[in-house]
Every structure is written in C-alpha cells, then in structure tokens.
XYZ file of C-alpha atoms in Angstrom:
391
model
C 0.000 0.000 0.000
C 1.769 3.131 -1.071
C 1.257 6.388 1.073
C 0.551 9.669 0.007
C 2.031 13.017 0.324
C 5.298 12.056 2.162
C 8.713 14.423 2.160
C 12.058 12.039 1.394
C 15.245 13.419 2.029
C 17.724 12.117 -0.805
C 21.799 12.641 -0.250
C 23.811 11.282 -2.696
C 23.114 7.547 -2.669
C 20.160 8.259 -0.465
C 18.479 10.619 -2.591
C 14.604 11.190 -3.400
C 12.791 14.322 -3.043
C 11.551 16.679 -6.057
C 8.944 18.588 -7.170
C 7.576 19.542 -10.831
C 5.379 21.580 -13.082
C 4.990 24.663 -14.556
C 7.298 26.704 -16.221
C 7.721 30.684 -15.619
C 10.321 33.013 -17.073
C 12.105 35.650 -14.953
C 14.046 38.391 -16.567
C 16.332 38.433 -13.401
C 19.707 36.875 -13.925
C 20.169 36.858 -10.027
C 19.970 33.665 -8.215
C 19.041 32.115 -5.523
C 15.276 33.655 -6.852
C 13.230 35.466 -4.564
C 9.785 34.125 -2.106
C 7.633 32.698 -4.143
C 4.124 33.978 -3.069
C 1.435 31.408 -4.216
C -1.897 31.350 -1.993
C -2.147 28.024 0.294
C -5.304 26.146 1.787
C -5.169 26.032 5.560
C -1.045 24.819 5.439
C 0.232 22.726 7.980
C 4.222 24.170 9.334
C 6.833 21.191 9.671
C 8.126 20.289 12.781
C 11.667 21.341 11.219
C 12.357 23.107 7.903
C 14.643 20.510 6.220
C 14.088 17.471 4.227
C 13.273 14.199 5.784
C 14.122 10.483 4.675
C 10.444 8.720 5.924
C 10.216 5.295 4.741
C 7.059 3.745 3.466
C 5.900 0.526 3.331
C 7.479 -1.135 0.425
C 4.774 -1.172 -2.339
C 3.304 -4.918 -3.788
C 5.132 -6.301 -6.758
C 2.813 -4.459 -9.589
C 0.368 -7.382 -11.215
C 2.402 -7.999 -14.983
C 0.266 -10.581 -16.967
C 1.675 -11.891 -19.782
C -1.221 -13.243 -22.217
C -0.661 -14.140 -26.030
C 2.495 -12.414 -25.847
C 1.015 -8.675 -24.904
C 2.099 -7.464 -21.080
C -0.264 -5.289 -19.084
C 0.133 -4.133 -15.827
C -2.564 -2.748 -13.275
C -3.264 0.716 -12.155
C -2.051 1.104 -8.720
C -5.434 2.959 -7.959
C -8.536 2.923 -10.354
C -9.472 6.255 -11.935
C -11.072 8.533 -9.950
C -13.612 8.801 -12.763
C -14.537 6.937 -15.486
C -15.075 9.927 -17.805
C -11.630 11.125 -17.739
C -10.750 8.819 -20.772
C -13.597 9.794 -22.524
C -12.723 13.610 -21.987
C -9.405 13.233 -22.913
C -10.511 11.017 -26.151
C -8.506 12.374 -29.189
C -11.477 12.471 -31.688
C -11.670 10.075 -34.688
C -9.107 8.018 -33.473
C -8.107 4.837 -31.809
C -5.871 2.380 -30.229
C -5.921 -1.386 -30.456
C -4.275 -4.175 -28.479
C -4.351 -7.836 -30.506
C -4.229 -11.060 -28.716
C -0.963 -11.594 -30.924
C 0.853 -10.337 -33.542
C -1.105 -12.396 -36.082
C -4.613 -10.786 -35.005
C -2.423 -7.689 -35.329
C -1.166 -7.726 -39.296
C -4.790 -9.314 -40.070
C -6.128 -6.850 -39.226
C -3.695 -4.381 -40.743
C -4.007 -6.029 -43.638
C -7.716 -5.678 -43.974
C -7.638 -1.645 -42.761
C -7.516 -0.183 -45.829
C -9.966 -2.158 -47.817
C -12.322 0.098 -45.223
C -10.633 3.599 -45.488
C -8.848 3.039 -42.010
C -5.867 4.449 -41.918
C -3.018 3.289 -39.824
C -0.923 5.981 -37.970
C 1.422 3.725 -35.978
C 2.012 0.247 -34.882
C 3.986 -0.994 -31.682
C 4.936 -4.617 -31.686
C 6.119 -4.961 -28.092
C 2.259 -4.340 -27.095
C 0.470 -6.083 -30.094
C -1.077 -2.455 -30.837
C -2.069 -0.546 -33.594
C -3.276 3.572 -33.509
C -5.669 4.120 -36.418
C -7.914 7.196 -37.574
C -11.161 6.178 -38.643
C -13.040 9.147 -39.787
C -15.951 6.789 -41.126
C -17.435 5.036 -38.258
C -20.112 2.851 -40.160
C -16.361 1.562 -41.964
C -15.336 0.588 -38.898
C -18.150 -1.052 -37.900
C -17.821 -2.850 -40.679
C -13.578 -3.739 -40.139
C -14.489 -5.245 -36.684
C -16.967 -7.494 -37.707
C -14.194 -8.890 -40.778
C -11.230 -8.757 -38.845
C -9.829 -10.818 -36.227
C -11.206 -8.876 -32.869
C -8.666 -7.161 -30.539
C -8.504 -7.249 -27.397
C -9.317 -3.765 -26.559
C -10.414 -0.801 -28.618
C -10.481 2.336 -26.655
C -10.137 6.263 -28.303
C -6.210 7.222 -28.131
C -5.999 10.014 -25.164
C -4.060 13.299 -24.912
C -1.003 13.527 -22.687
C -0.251 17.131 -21.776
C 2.422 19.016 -19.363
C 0.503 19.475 -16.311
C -0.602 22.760 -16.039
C -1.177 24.830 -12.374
C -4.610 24.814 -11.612
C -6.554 28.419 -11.848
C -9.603 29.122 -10.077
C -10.729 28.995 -6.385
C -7.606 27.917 -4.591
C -6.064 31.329 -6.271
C -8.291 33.348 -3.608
C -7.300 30.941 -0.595
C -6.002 33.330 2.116
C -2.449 34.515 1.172
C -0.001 32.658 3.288
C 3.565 32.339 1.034
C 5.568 29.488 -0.421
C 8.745 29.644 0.717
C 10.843 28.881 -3.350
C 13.851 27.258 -3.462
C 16.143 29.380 -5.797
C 19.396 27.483 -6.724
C 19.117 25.918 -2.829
C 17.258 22.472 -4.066
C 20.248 20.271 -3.977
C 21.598 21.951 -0.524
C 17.983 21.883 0.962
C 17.937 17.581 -0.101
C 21.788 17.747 1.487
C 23.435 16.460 -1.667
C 27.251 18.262 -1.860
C 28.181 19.829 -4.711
C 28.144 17.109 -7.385
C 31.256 15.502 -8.945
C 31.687 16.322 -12.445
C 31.447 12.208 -13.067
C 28.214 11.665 -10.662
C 26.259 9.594 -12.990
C 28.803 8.546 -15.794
C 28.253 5.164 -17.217
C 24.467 5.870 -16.729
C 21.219 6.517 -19.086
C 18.547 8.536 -18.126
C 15.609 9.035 -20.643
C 14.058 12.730 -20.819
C 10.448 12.021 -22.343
C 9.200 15.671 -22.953
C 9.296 18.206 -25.479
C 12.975 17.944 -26.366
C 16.194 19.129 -25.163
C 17.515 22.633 -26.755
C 20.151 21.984 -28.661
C 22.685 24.430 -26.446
C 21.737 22.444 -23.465
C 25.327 21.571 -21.633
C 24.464 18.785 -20.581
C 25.610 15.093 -22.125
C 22.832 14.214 -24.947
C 23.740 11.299 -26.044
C 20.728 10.551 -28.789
C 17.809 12.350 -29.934
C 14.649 11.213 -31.537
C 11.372 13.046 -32.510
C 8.589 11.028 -32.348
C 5.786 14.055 -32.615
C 7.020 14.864 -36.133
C 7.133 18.224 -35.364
C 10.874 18.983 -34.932
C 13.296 19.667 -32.469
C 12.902 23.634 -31.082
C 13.611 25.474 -28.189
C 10.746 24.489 -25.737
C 12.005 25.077 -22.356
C 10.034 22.434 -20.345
C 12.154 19.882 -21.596
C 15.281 21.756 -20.919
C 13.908 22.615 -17.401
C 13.822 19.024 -16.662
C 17.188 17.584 -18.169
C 18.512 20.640 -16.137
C 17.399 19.202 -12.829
C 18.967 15.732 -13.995
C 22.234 17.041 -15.152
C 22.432 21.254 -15.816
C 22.334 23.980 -13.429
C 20.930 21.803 -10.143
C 21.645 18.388 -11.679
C 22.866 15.665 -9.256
C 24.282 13.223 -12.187
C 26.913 16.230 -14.377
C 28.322 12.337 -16.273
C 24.947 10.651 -17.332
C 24.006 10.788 -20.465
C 20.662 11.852 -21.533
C 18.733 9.861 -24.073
C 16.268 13.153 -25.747
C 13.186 11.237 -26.901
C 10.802 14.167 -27.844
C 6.854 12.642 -26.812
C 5.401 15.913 -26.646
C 4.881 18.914 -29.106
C 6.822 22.534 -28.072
C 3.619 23.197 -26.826
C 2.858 20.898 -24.445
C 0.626 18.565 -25.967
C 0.937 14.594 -27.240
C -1.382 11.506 -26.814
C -0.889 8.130 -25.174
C 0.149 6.224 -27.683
C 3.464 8.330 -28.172
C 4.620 8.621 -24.948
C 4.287 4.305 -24.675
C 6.399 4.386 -28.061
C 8.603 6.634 -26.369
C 9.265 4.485 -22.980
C 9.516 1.130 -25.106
C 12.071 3.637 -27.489
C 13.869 4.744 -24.046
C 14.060 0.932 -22.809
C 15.157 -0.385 -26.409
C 18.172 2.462 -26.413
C 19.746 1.410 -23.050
C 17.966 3.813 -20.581
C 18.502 2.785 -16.962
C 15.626 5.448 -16.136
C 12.836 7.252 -17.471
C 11.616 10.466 -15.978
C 8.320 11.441 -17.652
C 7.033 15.036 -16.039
C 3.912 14.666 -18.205
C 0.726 12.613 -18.020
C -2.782 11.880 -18.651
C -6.393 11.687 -16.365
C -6.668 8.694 -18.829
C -5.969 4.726 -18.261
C -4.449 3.563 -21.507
C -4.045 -0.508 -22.133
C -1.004 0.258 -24.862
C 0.478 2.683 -22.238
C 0.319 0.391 -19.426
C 1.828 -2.450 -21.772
C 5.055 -0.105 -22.294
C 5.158 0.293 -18.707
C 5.406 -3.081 -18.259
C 7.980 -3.676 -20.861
C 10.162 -1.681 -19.102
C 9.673 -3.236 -15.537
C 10.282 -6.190 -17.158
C 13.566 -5.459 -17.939
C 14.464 -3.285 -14.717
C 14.135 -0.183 -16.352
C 12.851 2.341 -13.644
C 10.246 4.861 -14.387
C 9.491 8.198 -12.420
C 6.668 10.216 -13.171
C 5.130 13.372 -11.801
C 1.759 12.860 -10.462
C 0.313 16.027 -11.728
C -1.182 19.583 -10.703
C -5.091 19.576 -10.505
C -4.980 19.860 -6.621
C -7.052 16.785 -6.010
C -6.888 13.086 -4.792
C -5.852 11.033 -7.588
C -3.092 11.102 -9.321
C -1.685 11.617 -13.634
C -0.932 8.376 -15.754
C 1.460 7.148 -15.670
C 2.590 8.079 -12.017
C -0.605 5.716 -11.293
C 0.506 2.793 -12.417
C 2.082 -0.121 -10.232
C 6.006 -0.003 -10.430
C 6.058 3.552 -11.238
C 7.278 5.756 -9.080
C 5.005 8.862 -8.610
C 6.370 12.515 -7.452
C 4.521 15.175 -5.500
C 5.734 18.622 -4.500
C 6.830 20.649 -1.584
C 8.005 24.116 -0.840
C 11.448 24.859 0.737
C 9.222 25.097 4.645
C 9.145 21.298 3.549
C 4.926 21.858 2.894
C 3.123 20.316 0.915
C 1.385 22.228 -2.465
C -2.106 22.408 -2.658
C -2.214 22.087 -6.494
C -0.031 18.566 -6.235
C -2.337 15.908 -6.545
C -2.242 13.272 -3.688
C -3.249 9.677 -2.678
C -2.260 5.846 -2.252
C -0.211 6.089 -5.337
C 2.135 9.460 -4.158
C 5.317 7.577 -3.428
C 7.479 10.595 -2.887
C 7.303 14.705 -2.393
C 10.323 16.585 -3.867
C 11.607 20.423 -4.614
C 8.269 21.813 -7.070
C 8.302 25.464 -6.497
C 10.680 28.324 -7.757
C 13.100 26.082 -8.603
C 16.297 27.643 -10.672
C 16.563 26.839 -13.991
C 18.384 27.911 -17.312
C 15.989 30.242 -19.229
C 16.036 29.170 -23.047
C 16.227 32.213 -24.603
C 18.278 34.687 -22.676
C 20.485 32.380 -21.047
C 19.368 33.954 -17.520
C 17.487 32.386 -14.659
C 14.028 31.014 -14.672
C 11.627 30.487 -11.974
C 9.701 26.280 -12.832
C 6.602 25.217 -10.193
C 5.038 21.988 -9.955
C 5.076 18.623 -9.871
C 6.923 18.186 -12.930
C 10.305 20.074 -11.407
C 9.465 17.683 -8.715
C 10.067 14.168 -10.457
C 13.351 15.030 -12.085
C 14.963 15.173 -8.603
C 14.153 11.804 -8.138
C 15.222 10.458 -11.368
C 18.784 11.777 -10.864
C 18.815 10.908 -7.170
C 18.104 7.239 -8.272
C 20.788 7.498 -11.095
C-alpha cells in the first residue's frame, strides 16, 4: 500500500525528493530567486524546515500478466472517474491491443480495404493507432477482422498545467521557493563532475535545446514536429544534469513525446518508454501525463519493468486526490511537491499512489532564450529530482 504526500530526504546515494510543473520566465539573472508567493489552503508548518528520509511501506510487486504475448500491468489505484478517458478522447481516433501479432497484421491487412488508416504500430504491445473518420467503416472492419482485445479512443497527454480558479483566492499565506538551494535543501554536496557517468537517463518531454550543456547522447522526434527550443524539456534535463543536476556524467537519451507546446497523446509517450528501454535507458523520468488509463500505455510500462528499467513520473497539478498516468501505475514511481518550509502544495495531486514529495516550487533553472534564470513550479520540477537521485 503506497502512502501519500510524504517528504524524502535524498543525499547522494540516499536521494529522493523533487517537485515539478509549470514553467515561468524571470528576466532576473540573479539567483538564488526570490519568495515565491502562491496562496495556500489552511497549510500545515513542519516540525523542522529541512528534508526528511520517511520510509514507506514497500509497495506490492505491480500485477504484470503476460497473455498471447502482450504485457499489461494494473493501475495502482482505479481512476477517480470513469469519464476522464472519454474527456481526454482524441477524436476520430483509436488504439488497439491484438491477442498476438497475427490478429495484429490481419487486421492491418484488412484496414484499408475500409478507409482506415493506420498511424502507428507498436509490436512490443500487439497495438495498432488508427484514424477512422468513417465510423459505419469501422463497424464494418471489426466485424471482418480478427477482434482485438481492446479498442479504446487514443488520449491526450499534456504538461501538467497549475490549476486556476478557487484555490487562487485561498487566504495569502507564502511558499517559501527554493532558488538554486534544491540540492543543498535535499543535502546532496556539490556534485562531482562524473556523478552519474556510465548511466542513461531518458528525458520524455518536449525535447532538449540543442545548447543544453548537458551530455545528450541521442535524440529522436517522435511528434514529427521537430526539435525547437521548448524550455520544459530543458527545465527538466537541467534538474537531472544542468544547473541543479545531481548526475553532471549521465548521459541523456532526448526522446521528444510531446509537441513545443505541451501537448501529445498516449500512444506516443508508450512508443517513447519502449524507445527509451530499447536504447539502453537505466531510467525514465516522464514530467507529463494523462487523467486517462491507456491498455497500450500500461503495456510499455510493463515492458520496461520487465527489464528493470525504472520509471518516475510526476503525479500532476489539478490539486485533487488522484493522481496523472502514468505516475498511477504499479512499479512507477510517482512525485509530488513541496516548498522549501518542507509543505506540501495544494495544487499537487495526492493519494495511495504518491510515493514521494520533492523540490516543485521556484526552482532555478536555465531560461532558453536569454540564457538567464528562470523560476519552474510543480510537480513536474518535482520528479526530475528523483530520477537523478536514483541514477
């Protein structure tokens, strides 16, 4: 049984604590950065203002069923609400799971004859992501063809944004931000300029600018929408290995799941962690997610447990109990946020599935265009802290 909402203090080997989110350009240049003021719900003060190594019960082996050669593993805590995949349903189109990879080129064989369209195939799951713009056509294609094992709408995957709303009028009581202090507040030393070497660590996000300092040791675009200058993804390699990086030597593996803006779908991102696993990654930190259960997304996830590859993900920003896909799947490790008082943010989503709390608010980072300081919040800053702790 995992708990929720707990602060871990992570030195050097010991490390895990992080925070993650959104992303907020200052013009300043000076760091540490100043207070962050962000409005809190009745906050609870620590007992002492530093980080904390709390150890939870260790979680149950996550439930990997191997059937006709397609893995799947279960959600570590069923959705909150059944609607979220059909609110985050990408319209007109699809994604299949085949009992094996027979059912699968059957029925890739027979798209066409019907006007469906394949967009992508992954092998590793058995799955196929079609458009079918005709829906009497396919109608007509699952009657023919062999059937698969689930058909569900392909879902979007977004950066997850800070909430807005009624929270924002909470009475005013500060955030304390961490500046360029995250690493000293977790009580890592300055890192050795060979922490990490001989390591991969997979950055699945909107892609790594191309003057980041960092070791990048491949690159792939899998949005088909090229390689720019988004700064999420630089935020987060920066908090594995640039300005308040704990592993300087590991090498980055920049496998692009997301558009500049934000914005991607389920099916990607599991191409991207089977893509990551395939290319040697020891770890995956995904600061991104979905309100969404996906079948082919939980089948990557279990490729990659299969073969040790561990996964971090931030559990997102909505300020409520339950927590993003991935983060809620068994074996993943899921990453809330705290402020430098060591509370915990109101907008970082909590329950059974929150394995860890981390650094999420005014945390330092390289700003893309200027090459000066910027301020990034949320639970995405959050799960990169954990990723390089575990490297």
């Amino acid at each position: 049984m995992r708990r929720s909402c707990f602060i871990g203090f992570f030195g050097v080997l010991l490390g895990f604590l992080l925070v993650a989110g959104a992303l907020s350009i200052m013009p300043s240049r000076q760091v540490p950065l100043p207070p962050v003021s962000v409005p809190v719900p009745t906050p609870t003060a620590p007992s002492q203002h530093q980080a904390h190594l709390i150890r939870p019960p260790r979680p149950a082996a996550p439930n990997i069923a191997v059937s006709g050669g397609t893995l799947a593993v279960a959600p570590a805590e069923a959705p909150a609400d059944e609607c979220a995949r059909v609110e985050e349903a990408i319209d007109g189109e699809y994604a299949l799971t085949f009992f094996n990879a027979r059912d699968r080129a059957a029925f890739e064989a027979m798209a066409s004859r019907y006007g469906i369209r394949i967009i992508d195939r992954l092998a590793v799951a058995n799955a196929l992501r079609i458009t079918a713009p005709d829906a009497d056509a396919l109608r007509a294609l699952l009657k023919a063809a062999p059937m698969p094992l689930t058909f569900l709408p392909n879902i979007h995957v977004r950066l997850p944004p800070l909430p807005e709303g009624p929270a924002a009028t909470a009475p005013d009581v500060p955030y304390t931000g961490f500046g360029n202090g995250a690493l000293a507040w977790l009580g890592v030393p300055d890192p050795a300029s060979d922490w990490g070497r001989g390591i991969r660590v997979a950055v699945l996000d909107t892609g790594i600018p191309s003057a980041f300092p960092g070791r990048v040791g491949y690159r792939v675009d899998l949005t088909g929408t090229g390689f720019g200058q988004a700064q999420h993804g630089g935020a987060v390699a920066s908090l594995i290995s640039g300005l308040q990086g704990m592993v300087p030597g590991a090498e980055l593996l920049d496998i692009k799941v997301l558009t500049d803006g934000g914005s991607g779908d389920a099916f990607t991102l599991a191409r991207g962690i089977i893509e990551a696993v395939d290319r040697g990654a020891r770890l995956i930190n995904i600061s991104a997610g979905t309100r969404g259960d996906s079948p082919v997304l939980r089948a990557a996830v279990a490729y990659a447990i299969e073969r040790k590859v561990m996964l971090v993900a931030a559990t997102g920003n909505d300020g409520r109990p339950g927590v993003l896909y991935p983060s809620g799947y068994g074996g993943v490790v899921a990453v809330g946020g705290v402020d430098a008082a060591g509370r915990h943010l109101y907008f970082s989503n909590t329950g059974p599935a929150v394995d860890l709390s981390a650094p999420g608010i005014g945390v330092a980072v390289p700003a893309a265009q200027d090459g000066g300081v910027a301020s990034f919040s949320g639970t995405s800053a959050a799960a990169p802290f954990v990723t390089a702790a575990a490297a």
